[in-house]
PDB file of C-alpha atoms in Angstrom:
ATOM      1  CA  UNK A 279    -190.589-102.202 117.854  1.00  0.00           C
ATOM      2  CA  UNK A 280    -190.060-104.433 121.099  1.00  0.00           C
ATOM      3  CA  UNK A 281    -192.323-103.918 123.432  1.00  0.00           C
ATOM      4  CA  UNK A 282    -191.027-105.291 126.994  1.00  0.00           C
ATOM      5  CA  UNK A 283    -194.200-104.091 128.873  1.00  0.00           C
ATOM      6  CA  UNK A 284    -196.812-106.153 127.282  1.00  0.00           C
ATOM      7  CA  UNK A 285    -194.097-108.891 128.514  1.00  0.00           C
ATOM      8  CA  UNK A 286    -192.966-108.188 131.976  1.00  0.00           C
ATOM      9  CA  UNK A 287    -197.027-108.076 132.065  1.00  0.00           C
ATOM     10  CA  UNK A 288    -197.696-110.974 132.385  1.00  0.00           C
ATOM     11  CA  UNK A 289    -194.921-112.542 133.966  1.00  0.00           C
ATOM     12  CA  UNK A 290    -196.056-114.495 136.058  1.00  0.00           C
ATOM     13  CA  UNK A 291    -194.899-118.102 136.857  1.00  0.00           C
ATOM     14  CA  UNK A 292    -198.475-119.909 138.929  1.00  0.00           C
ATOM     15  CA  UNK A 293    -196.111-123.374 139.624  1.00  0.00           C
ATOM     16  CA  UNK A 294    -194.118-120.966 141.152  1.00  0.00           C
ATOM     17  CA  UNK A 295    -197.294-119.507 143.939  1.00  0.00           C
ATOM     18  CA  UNK A 296    -200.133-120.974 145.452  1.00  0.00           C
ATOM     19  CA  UNK A 297    -203.108-119.787 144.463  1.00  0.00           C
ATOM     20  CA  UNK A 298    -205.337-117.623 147.704  1.00  0.00           C
ATOM     21  CA  UNK A 299    -208.533-118.650 148.700  1.00  0.00           C
ATOM     22  CA  UNK A 300    -211.046-117.279 150.699  1.00  0.00           C
ATOM     23  CA  UNK A 301    -213.651-119.778 150.661  1.00  0.00           C
ATOM     24  CA  UNK A 302    -214.500-121.259 147.025  1.00  0.00           C
ATOM     25  CA  UNK A 303    -212.975-118.459 145.649  1.00  0.00           C
ATOM     26  CA  UNK A 304    -209.577-117.664 144.225  1.00  0.00           C
ATOM     27  CA  UNK A 305    -208.434-114.357 145.436  1.00  0.00           C
ATOM     28  CA  UNK A 306    -204.831-114.506 145.412  1.00  0.00           C
ATOM     29  CA  UNK A 307    -202.090-115.922 144.829  1.00  0.00           C
ATOM     30  CA  UNK A 308    -199.145-116.285 147.196  1.00  0.00           C
ATOM     31  CA  UNK A 309    -195.553-116.762 146.744  1.00  0.00           C
ATOM     32  CA  UNK A 310    -193.764-120.444 148.154  1.00  0.00           C
ATOM     33  CA  UNK A 311    -191.075-118.341 150.476  1.00  0.00           C
ATOM     34  CA  UNK A 312    -194.345-116.623 152.022  1.00  0.00           C
ATOM     35  CA  UNK A 313    -196.742-118.648 152.240  1.00  0.00           C
ATOM     36  CA  UNK A 314    -193.903-121.267 154.744  1.00  0.00           C
ATOM     37  CA  UNK A 315    -194.264-116.898 156.770  1.00  0.00           C
ATOM     38  CA  UNK A 316    -197.913-118.054 156.980  1.00  0.00           C
ATOM     39  CA  UNK A 317    -198.149-121.238 158.107  1.00  0.00           C
ATOM     40  CA  UNK A 318    -197.152-119.153 161.521  1.00  0.00           C
ATOM     41  CA  UNK A 319    -200.065-118.289 161.511  1.00  0.00           C
ATOM     42  CA  UNK A 320    -202.072-122.106 161.664  1.00  0.00           C
ATOM     43  CA  UNK A 321    -205.514-120.481 163.267  1.00  0.00           C
ATOM     44  CA  UNK A 322    -205.567-118.098 160.478  1.00  0.00           C
ATOM     45  CA  UNK A 323    -204.563-119.738 157.815  1.00  0.00           C
ATOM     46  CA  UNK A 324    -204.868-123.729 155.947  1.00  0.00           C
ATOM     47  CA  UNK A 325    -202.422-124.199 153.702  1.00  0.00           C
ATOM     48  CA  UNK A 326    -202.891-127.504 151.790  1.00  0.00           C
ATOM     49  CA  UNK A 327    -198.948-129.072 149.936  1.00  0.00           C
ATOM     50  CA  UNK A 328    -200.721-131.731 148.289  1.00  0.00           C
ATOM     51  CA  UNK A 329    -200.299-131.197 144.331  1.00  0.00           C
ATOM     52  CA  UNK A 330    -203.937-131.383 143.197  1.00  0.00           C
ATOM     53  CA  UNK A 331    -205.711-129.376 145.242  1.00  0.00           C
ATOM     54  CA  UNK A 332    -202.320-126.895 147.147  1.00  0.00           C
ATOM     55  CA  UNK A 333    -203.316-124.184 148.459  1.00  0.00           C
ATOM     56  CA  UNK A 334    -203.959-121.045 151.123  1.00  0.00           C
ATOM     57  CA  UNK A 335    -207.175-120.481 152.286  1.00  0.00           C
ATOM     58  CA  UNK A 336    -208.451-118.374 155.238  1.00  0.00           C
ATOM     59  CA  UNK A 337    -209.836-120.260 158.341  1.00  0.00           C
ATOM     60  CA  UNK A 338    -214.243-120.655 157.402  1.00  0.00           C
ATOM     61  CA  UNK A 339    -214.215-119.840 161.100  1.00  0.00           C
ATOM     62  CA  UNK A 340    -214.027-115.823 159.825  1.00  0.00           C
ATOM     63  CA  UNK A 341    -216.655-115.574 158.104  1.00  0.00           C
ATOM     64  CA  UNK A 342    -217.645-111.798 158.387  1.00  0.00           C
ATOM     65  CA  UNK A 343    -216.432-109.539 156.624  1.00  0.00           C
ATOM     66  CA  UNK A 344    -214.451-107.617 159.587  1.00  0.00           C
ATOM     67  CA  UNK A 345    -214.030-110.818 160.811  1.00  0.00           C
ATOM     68  CA  UNK A 346    -212.459-112.303 157.766  1.00  0.00           C
ATOM     69  CA  UNK A 347    -210.973-108.305 157.788  1.00  0.00           C
ATOM     70  CA  UNK A 348    -209.203-108.484 160.981  1.00  0.00           C
ATOM     71  CA  UNK A 349    -208.033-111.574 161.071  1.00  0.00           C
ATOM     72  CA  UNK A 350    -205.184-110.312 158.292  1.00  0.00           C
ATOM     73  CA  UNK A 351    -204.324-107.253 159.583  1.00  0.00           C
ATOM     74  CA  UNK A 352    -203.514-108.589 162.281  1.00  0.00           C
ATOM     75  CA  UNK A 353    -201.347-110.799 159.793  1.00  0.00           C
ATOM     76  CA  UNK A 354    -200.349-108.020 157.172  1.00  0.00           C
ATOM     77  CA  UNK A 355    -198.739-105.443 160.599  1.00  0.00           C
ATOM     78  CA  UNK A 356    -196.404-108.644 161.745  1.00  0.00           C
ATOM     79  CA  UNK A 357    -194.823-109.499 157.810  1.00  0.00           C
ATOM     80  CA  UNK A 358    -195.334-104.630 157.519  1.00  0.00           C
ATOM     81  CA  UNK A 359    -192.851-105.437 161.379  1.00  0.00           C
ATOM     82  CA  UNK A 360    -190.685-107.627 159.873  1.00  0.00           C
ATOM     83  CA  UNK A 361    -190.161-105.949 156.243  1.00  0.00           C
ATOM     84  CA  UNK A 362    -191.704-108.541 154.580  1.00  0.00           C
ATOM     85  CA  UNK A 363    -194.466-105.716 153.079  1.00  0.00           C
ATOM     86  CA  UNK A 364    -193.247-103.115 152.228  1.00  0.00           C
ATOM     87  CA  UNK A 365    -194.133 -99.343 152.091  1.00  0.00           C
ATOM     88  CA  UNK A 366    -196.968 -99.252 154.042  1.00  0.00           C
ATOM     89  CA  UNK A 367    -199.698 -96.790 153.009  1.00  0.00           C
ATOM     90  CA  UNK A 368    -202.780 -96.020 155.019  1.00  0.00           C
ATOM     91  CA  UNK A 369    -205.252 -96.643 152.616  1.00  0.00           C
ATOM     92  CA  UNK A 370    -207.708 -99.715 152.531  1.00  0.00           C
ATOM     93  CA  UNK A 371    -208.764-102.160 149.339  1.00  0.00           C
ATOM     94  CA  UNK A 372    -211.286-104.342 148.807  1.00  0.00           C
ATOM     95  CA  UNK A 373    -210.792-108.674 147.891  1.00  0.00           C
ATOM     96  CA  UNK A 374    -212.741-108.567 145.695  1.00  0.00           C
ATOM     97  CA  UNK A 375    -212.865-110.511 142.082  1.00  0.00           C
ATOM     98  CA  UNK A 376    -214.715-108.089 140.302  1.00  0.00           C
ATOM     99  CA  UNK A 377    -214.824-103.818 140.685  1.00  0.00           C
ATOM    100  CA  UNK A 378    -218.847-103.900 141.205  1.00  0.00           C
ATOM    101  CA  UNK A 379    -218.421-106.876 143.582  1.00  0.00           C
ATOM    102  CA  UNK A 380    -218.791-106.742 147.276  1.00  0.00           C
ATOM    103  CA  UNK A 381    -215.660-106.397 149.227  1.00  0.00           C
ATOM    104  CA  UNK A 382    -214.575-110.697 151.287  1.00  0.00           C
ATOM    105  CA  UNK A 383    -211.929-108.007 153.833  1.00  0.00           C
ATOM    106  CA  UNK A 384    -210.547-105.473 154.161  1.00  0.00           C
ATOM    107  CA  UNK A 385    -206.568-105.311 154.174  1.00  0.00           C
ATOM    108  CA  UNK A 386    -204.160-102.191 154.198  1.00  0.00           C
ATOM    109  CA  UNK A 387    -202.672-101.717 149.805  1.00  0.00           C
ATOM    110  CA  UNK A 388    -199.478-102.704 150.689  1.00  0.00           C
ATOM    111  CA  UNK A 389    -200.041-106.302 151.603  1.00  0.00           C
ATOM    112  CA  UNK A 390    -202.270-106.270 147.769  1.00  0.00           C
ATOM    113  CA  UNK A 391    -199.236-107.494 146.526  1.00  0.00           C
ATOM    114  CA  UNK A 392    -198.322-110.294 149.171  1.00  0.00           C
ATOM    115  CA  UNK A 393    -201.168-112.138 148.961  1.00  0.00           C
ATOM    116  CA  UNK A 394    -202.019-111.225 145.174  1.00  0.00           C
ATOM    117  CA  UNK A 395    -204.977-109.799 145.305  1.00  0.00           C
ATOM    118  CA  UNK A 396    -206.688-108.138 142.167  1.00  0.00           C
ATOM    119  CA  UNK A 397    -206.705-104.069 142.471  1.00  0.00           C
ATOM    120  CA  UNK A 398    -207.608-100.637 140.556  1.00  0.00           C
ATOM    121  CA  UNK A 399    -205.926 -98.084 139.160  1.00  0.00           C
ATOM    122  CA  UNK A 400    -207.262 -95.023 136.728  1.00  0.00           C
ATOM    123  CA  UNK A 401    -204.250 -93.850 134.647  1.00  0.00           C
ATOM    124  CA  UNK A 402    -204.686 -90.919 132.219  1.00  0.00           C
ATOM    125  CA  UNK A 403    -203.001 -89.914 129.104  1.00  0.00           C
ATOM    126  CA  UNK A 404    -202.351 -85.771 129.305  1.00  0.00           C
ATOM    127  CA  UNK A 405    -202.698 -85.057 125.702  1.00  0.00           C
ATOM    128  CA  UNK A 406    -202.495 -81.381 123.873  1.00  0.00           C
ATOM    129  CA  UNK A 407    -203.207 -81.148 120.276  1.00  0.00           C
ATOM    130  CA  UNK A 408    -201.974 -78.444 118.157  1.00  0.00           C
ATOM    131  CA  UNK A 409    -203.625 -76.807 114.895  1.00  0.00           C
ATOM    132  CA  UNK A 410    -199.799 -76.943 112.660  1.00  0.00           C
ATOM    133  CA  UNK A 411    -198.331 -79.992 114.168  1.00  0.00           C
ATOM    134  CA  UNK A 412    -198.127 -83.405 115.503  1.00  0.00           C
ATOM    135  CA  UNK A 413    -199.703 -84.363 119.413  1.00  0.00           C
ATOM    136  CA  UNK A 414    -197.361 -84.601 122.483  1.00  0.00           C
ATOM    137  CA  UNK A 415    -198.179 -85.721 125.054  1.00  0.00           C
ATOM    138  CA  UNK A 416    -197.610 -84.796 129.080  1.00  0.00           C
ATOM    139  CA  UNK A 417    -195.858 -87.127 130.611  1.00  0.00           C
ATOM    140  CA  UNK A 418    -194.601 -87.425 135.118  1.00  0.00           C
ATOM    141  CA  UNK A 419    -191.276 -89.010 136.809  1.00  0.00           C
ATOM    142  CA  UNK A 420    -192.365 -90.258 139.387  1.00  0.00           C
ATOM    143  CA  UNK A 421    -190.754 -89.725 141.834  1.00  0.00           C
ATOM    144  CA  UNK A 422    -187.933 -90.833 143.849  1.00  0.00           C
ATOM    145  CA  UNK A 423    -189.381 -91.911 146.967  1.00  0.00           C
ATOM    146  CA  UNK A 424    -192.262 -93.427 145.777  1.00  0.00           C
ATOM    147  CA  UNK A 425    -191.613 -96.825 146.593  1.00  0.00           C
ATOM    148  CA  UNK A 426    -192.757 -99.285 143.551  1.00  0.00           C
ATOM    149  CA  UNK A 427    -190.567 -97.688 140.110  1.00  0.00           C
ATOM    150  CA  UNK A 428    -188.832 -94.671 142.170  1.00  0.00           C
ATOM    151  CA  UNK A 429    -187.803 -92.612 138.943  1.00  0.00           C
ATOM    152  CA  UNK A 430    -189.490 -93.933 136.213  1.00  0.00           C
ATOM    153  CA  UNK A 431    -191.617 -92.044 134.313  1.00  0.00           C
ATOM    154  CA  UNK A 432    -195.227 -92.423 134.106  1.00  0.00           C
ATOM    155  CA  UNK A 433    -198.670 -90.874 133.034  1.00  0.00           C
ATOM    156  CA  UNK A 434    -198.867 -88.188 133.563  1.00  0.00           C
ATOM    157  CA  UNK A 435    -201.830 -88.839 136.433  1.00  0.00           C
ATOM    158  CA  UNK A 436    -201.494 -92.525 137.739  1.00  0.00           C
ATOM    159  CA  UNK A 437    -203.289 -93.955 140.791  1.00  0.00           C
ATOM    160  CA  UNK A 438    -204.843 -96.199 142.560  1.00  0.00           C
ATOM    161  CA  UNK A 439    -208.343 -96.662 143.846  1.00  0.00           C
ATOM    162  CA  UNK A 440    -208.567 -97.508 147.235  1.00  0.00           C
ATOM    163  CA  UNK A 441    -212.759 -98.557 148.456  1.00  0.00           C
ATOM    164  CA  UNK A 442    -214.862 -96.309 148.587  1.00  0.00           C
ATOM    165  CA  UNK A 443    -213.982 -94.005 145.717  1.00  0.00           C
ATOM    166  CA  UNK A 444    -215.310 -94.415 142.249  1.00  0.00           C
ATOM    167  CA  UNK A 445    -213.410 -95.337 139.387  1.00  0.00           C
ATOM    168  CA  UNK A 446    -214.277 -90.951 138.160  1.00  0.00           C
ATOM    169  CA  UNK A 447    -213.453 -90.243 141.239  1.00  0.00           C
ATOM    170  CA  UNK A 448    -210.986 -91.029 142.324  1.00  0.00           C
ATOM    171  CA  UNK A 449    -209.399 -89.714 137.850  1.00  0.00           C
ATOM    172  CA  UNK A 450    -210.438 -86.493 139.910  1.00  0.00           C
ATOM    173  CA  UNK A 451    -209.154 -86.525 142.732  1.00  0.00           C
ATOM    174  CA  UNK A 452    -205.689 -87.991 140.814  1.00  0.00           C
ATOM    175  CA  UNK A 453    -205.575 -85.209 138.241  1.00  0.00           C
ATOM    176  CA  UNK A 454    -205.209 -82.443 140.963  1.00  0.00           C
ATOM    177  CA  UNK A 455    -202.886 -84.314 143.540  1.00  0.00           C
ATOM    178  CA  UNK A 456    -200.925 -85.276 140.800  1.00  0.00           C
ATOM    179  CA  UNK A 457    -201.089 -82.535 138.548  1.00  0.00           C
ATOM    180  CA  UNK A 458    -202.750 -79.586 139.409  1.00  0.00           C
ATOM    181  CA  UNK A 459    -205.606 -80.699 137.531  1.00  0.00           C
ATOM    182  CA  UNK A 460    -209.281 -78.429 138.188  1.00  0.00           C
ATOM    183  CA  UNK A 461    -212.193 -81.140 138.197  1.00  0.00           C
ATOM    184  CA  UNK A 462    -214.101 -79.190 135.434  1.00  0.00           C
ATOM    185  CA  UNK A 463    -211.620 -80.649 133.343  1.00  0.00           C
ATOM    186  CA  UNK A 464    -210.401 -83.661 134.772  1.00  0.00           C
ATOM    187  CA  UNK A 465    -214.348 -84.813 134.331  1.00  0.00           C
ATOM    188  CA  UNK A 466    -213.591 -84.720 130.407  1.00  0.00           C
ATOM    189  CA  UNK A 467    -211.598 -87.356 130.170  1.00  0.00           C
ATOM    190  CA  UNK A 468    -212.552 -89.817 127.786  1.00  0.00           C
ATOM    191  CA  UNK A 469    -212.395 -93.792 128.521  1.00  0.00           C
ATOM    192  CA  UNK A 470    -210.463 -95.975 126.430  1.00  0.00           C
ATOM    193  CA  UNK A 471    -209.896 -99.812 127.222  1.00  0.00           C
ATOM    194  CA  UNK A 472    -208.929-101.782 131.126  1.00  0.00           C
ATOM    195  CA  UNK A 473    -205.565-103.276 130.993  1.00  0.00           C
ATOM    196  CA  UNK A 474    -205.004-107.007 132.612  1.00  0.00           C
ATOM    197  CA  UNK A 475    -201.835-106.687 134.747  1.00  0.00           C
ATOM    198  CA  UNK A 476    -200.931-110.006 136.043  1.00  0.00           C
ATOM    199  CA  UNK A 477    -197.097-109.825 136.599  1.00  0.00           C
ATOM    200  CA  UNK A 478    -194.458-110.849 139.419  1.00  0.00           C
ATOM    201  CA  UNK A 479    -192.191-108.453 141.056  1.00  0.00           C
ATOM    202  CA  UNK A 480    -190.181-107.519 144.722  1.00  0.00           C
ATOM    203  CA  UNK A 481    -193.097-107.618 146.673  1.00  0.00           C
ATOM    204  CA  UNK A 482    -195.136-109.960 145.522  1.00  0.00           C
ATOM    205  CA  UNK A 483    -197.846-110.053 142.771  1.00  0.00           C
ATOM    206  CA  UNK A 484    -199.382-107.086 140.840  1.00  0.00           C
ATOM    207  CA  UNK A 485    -202.701-108.595 140.263  1.00  0.00           C
ATOM    208  CA  UNK A 486    -204.880-105.228 138.713  1.00  0.00           C
ATOM    209  CA  UNK A 487    -207.369-103.398 136.703  1.00  0.00           C
ATOM    210  CA  UNK A 488    -206.589-100.140 135.318  1.00  0.00           C
ATOM    211  CA  UNK A 489    -207.942 -97.586 133.915  1.00  0.00           C
ATOM    212  CA  UNK A 490    -207.057 -95.929 131.125  1.00  0.00           C
ATOM    213  CA  UNK A 491    -208.741 -92.521 130.103  1.00  0.00           C
ATOM    214  CA  UNK A 492    -207.503 -89.822 127.847  1.00  0.00           C
ATOM    215  CA  UNK A 493    -207.709 -86.098 128.877  1.00  0.00           C
ATOM    216  CA  UNK A 494    -207.240 -83.450 126.424  1.00  0.00           C
ATOM    217  CA  UNK A 495    -205.050 -80.153 127.700  1.00  0.00           C
ATOM    218  CA  UNK A 496    -205.402 -76.791 126.968  1.00  0.00           C
ATOM    219  CA  UNK A 497    -201.387 -75.661 125.414  1.00  0.00           C
ATOM    220  CA  UNK A 498    -201.316 -73.512 127.378  1.00  0.00           C
ATOM    221  CA  UNK A 499    -201.404 -75.811 130.512  1.00  0.00           C
ATOM    222  CA  UNK A 500    -198.315 -76.551 132.633  1.00  0.00           C
ATOM    223  CA  UNK A 501    -198.735 -80.078 135.133  1.00  0.00           C
ATOM    224  CA  UNK A 502    -197.816 -79.127 138.225  1.00  0.00           C
ATOM    225  CA  UNK A 503    -197.827 -82.189 141.346  1.00  0.00           C
ATOM    226  CA  UNK A 504    -199.339 -81.659 144.998  1.00  0.00           C
ATOM    227  CA  UNK A 505    -199.159 -84.371 146.628  1.00  0.00           C
ATOM    228  CA  UNK A 506    -195.110 -84.927 146.254  1.00  0.00           C
ATOM    229  CA  UNK A 507    -195.552 -87.839 144.367  1.00  0.00           C
ATOM    230  CA  UNK A 508    -193.730 -86.742 141.031  1.00  0.00           C
ATOM    231  CA  UNK A 509    -190.160 -85.816 140.375  1.00  0.00           C
ATOM    232  CA  UNK A 510    -191.149 -83.785 136.765  1.00  0.00           C
ATOM    233  CA  UNK A 511    -193.666 -83.884 133.583  1.00  0.00           C
ATOM    234  CA  UNK A 512    -192.419 -83.308 130.137  1.00  0.00           C
ATOM    235  CA  UNK A 513    -193.545 -82.203 127.159  1.00  0.00           C
ATOM    236  CA  UNK A 514    -193.282 -85.348 125.106  1.00  0.00           C
ATOM    237  CA  UNK A 515    -193.832 -86.322 120.952  1.00  0.00           C
ATOM    238  CA  UNK A 516    -194.886 -89.575 120.332  1.00  0.00           C
ATOM    239  CA  UNK A 517    -191.799 -90.743 119.147  1.00  0.00           C
ATOM    240  CA  UNK A 518    -190.172 -89.743 122.380  1.00  0.00           C
ATOM    241  CA  UNK A 519    -192.983 -91.766 124.045  1.00  0.00           C
ATOM    242  CA  UNK A 520    -192.452 -94.593 122.204  1.00  0.00           C
ATOM    243  CA  UNK A 521    -188.438 -95.518 122.550  1.00  0.00           C
ATOM    244  CA  UNK A 522    -189.396 -94.655 126.006  1.00  0.00           C
ATOM    245  CA  UNK A 523    -191.596 -97.619 126.308  1.00  0.00           C
ATOM    246  CA  UNK A 524    -189.521 -99.658 123.846  1.00  0.00           C
ATOM    247  CA  UNK A 525    -186.363 -98.741 126.275  1.00  0.00           C
ATOM    248  CA  UNK A 526    -188.228 -99.594 129.618  1.00  0.00           C
ATOM    249  CA  UNK A 527    -187.098 -96.365 131.041  1.00  0.00           C
ATOM    250  CA  UNK A 528    -191.433 -95.896 131.782  1.00  0.00           C
ATOM    251  CA  UNK A 529    -193.471 -98.223 133.610  1.00  0.00           C
ATOM    252  CA  UNK A 530    -195.478-101.514 132.548  1.00  0.00           C
ATOM    253  CA  UNK A 531    -198.363 -99.730 133.476  1.00  0.00           C
ATOM    254  CA  UNK A 532    -198.046 -96.427 131.623  1.00  0.00           C
ATOM    255  CA  UNK A 533    -195.954 -98.011 129.259  1.00  0.00           C
ATOM    256  CA  UNK A 534    -199.713-100.473 127.985  1.00  0.00           C
ATOM    257  CA  UNK A 535    -202.235 -97.454 129.342  1.00  0.00           C
ATOM    258  CA  UNK A 536    -200.104 -95.043 126.526  1.00  0.00           C
ATOM    259  CA  UNK A 537    -199.702 -97.844 123.939  1.00  0.00           C
ATOM    260  CA  UNK A 538    -203.404 -97.741 124.023  1.00  0.00           C
ATOM    261  CA  UNK A 539    -203.606 -94.136 123.996  1.00  0.00           C
ATOM    262  CA  UNK A 540    -200.885 -94.189 120.401  1.00  0.00           C
ATOM    263  CA  UNK A 541    -203.376 -97.105 119.758  1.00  0.00           C
ATOM    264  CA  UNK A 542    -206.799 -95.774 119.547  1.00  0.00           C
ATOM    265  CA  UNK A 543    -205.930 -92.717 117.669  1.00  0.00           C
ATOM    266  CA  UNK A 544    -203.835 -93.892 115.326  1.00  0.00           C
ATOM    267  CA  UNK A 545    -200.700 -92.606 116.161  1.00  0.00           C
ATOM    268  CA  UNK A 546    -198.450 -95.643 116.121  1.00  0.00           C
ATOM    269  CA  UNK A 547    -199.698 -98.991 113.768  1.00  0.00           C
ATOM    270  CA  UNK A 548    -201.133-101.772 115.358  1.00  0.00           C
ATOM    271  CA  UNK A 549    -199.225-103.876 113.301  1.00  0.00           C
ATOM    272  CA  UNK A 550    -196.211-102.681 115.860  1.00  0.00           C
ATOM    273  CA  UNK A 551    -197.810-103.783 118.674  1.00  0.00           C
ATOM    274  CA  UNK A 552    -197.893-107.525 118.322  1.00  0.00           C
ATOM    275  CA  UNK A 553    -198.766-109.626 121.504  1.00  0.00           C
ATOM    276  CA  UNK A 554    -200.404-106.108 122.504  1.00  0.00           C
ATOM    277  CA  UNK A 555    -204.158-107.473 122.287  1.00  0.00           C
ATOM    278  CA  UNK A 556    -204.001-109.766 124.977  1.00  0.00           C
ATOM    279  CA  UNK A 557    -203.261-107.052 127.837  1.00  0.00           C
ATOM    280  CA  UNK A 558    -207.173-105.860 126.981  1.00  0.00           C
ATOM    281  CA  UNK A 559    -208.305-109.751 128.223  1.00  0.00           C
ATOM    282  CA  UNK A 560    -208.666-110.916 131.531  1.00  0.00           C
ATOM    283  CA  UNK A 561    -205.831-113.380 132.007  1.00  0.00           C
ATOM    284  CA  UNK A 562    -206.180-117.033 132.433  1.00  0.00           C
ATOM    285  CA  UNK A 563    -204.787-119.485 134.087  1.00  0.00           C
TER     286      UNK A 563
END
């Protein structure tokens, strides 16, 4: 079994980016051609191109969360208007390197990949168990109008964690919006592992921690999307889901979340997933 998702999840060339700093803390990665765009705002960004210390740093005069957020917000608005930040969401993300860390600034969700800042998401494996035959998984197909990965296969529930929401609160919210799973049932989900993704994408860098959950769904339950972000749902055999991962039909994020479920439940052999252990550890650069 070949697993392109594992390769893609760490397909990142640090040499093609400059680290983005707030103070002494690296909080993101900016592509070299995007660094040139930021040079238009010398009052907002300090750009050091020296090989030994190359970096982009938010000007130190922005020394509060509000000041940093305002400075970044004005730049982000201009870049979005020029088409350099696609898929505007009207959602607020915090810049923070750990989920429980205090925010250094707030930015529009769509800008997180331009700046390569750490983001957080939840993914839910919808499991159906039977007494008389093998278990199956509910798989979603993303809407063709989604800003990222349109039309690709995904977990039955998946969503980013916006500022002000916890992991479980986001899971409950996304369960209803994406699959019509009521809160009482959603709260029966059980945590899996956390996967760490660092990959280059057309819109920038995805640096993301994904909190994985499994939920055993009733055999007669059928997901119903509520927010228009899912095109359809499919009930899949384990071998079908594994084949979609191998063929690259499923998003990288969903592939890793699905593999975590299959491995933990021993529905596939870990020997068939060479290299996957690294995905559960933060990347080192």
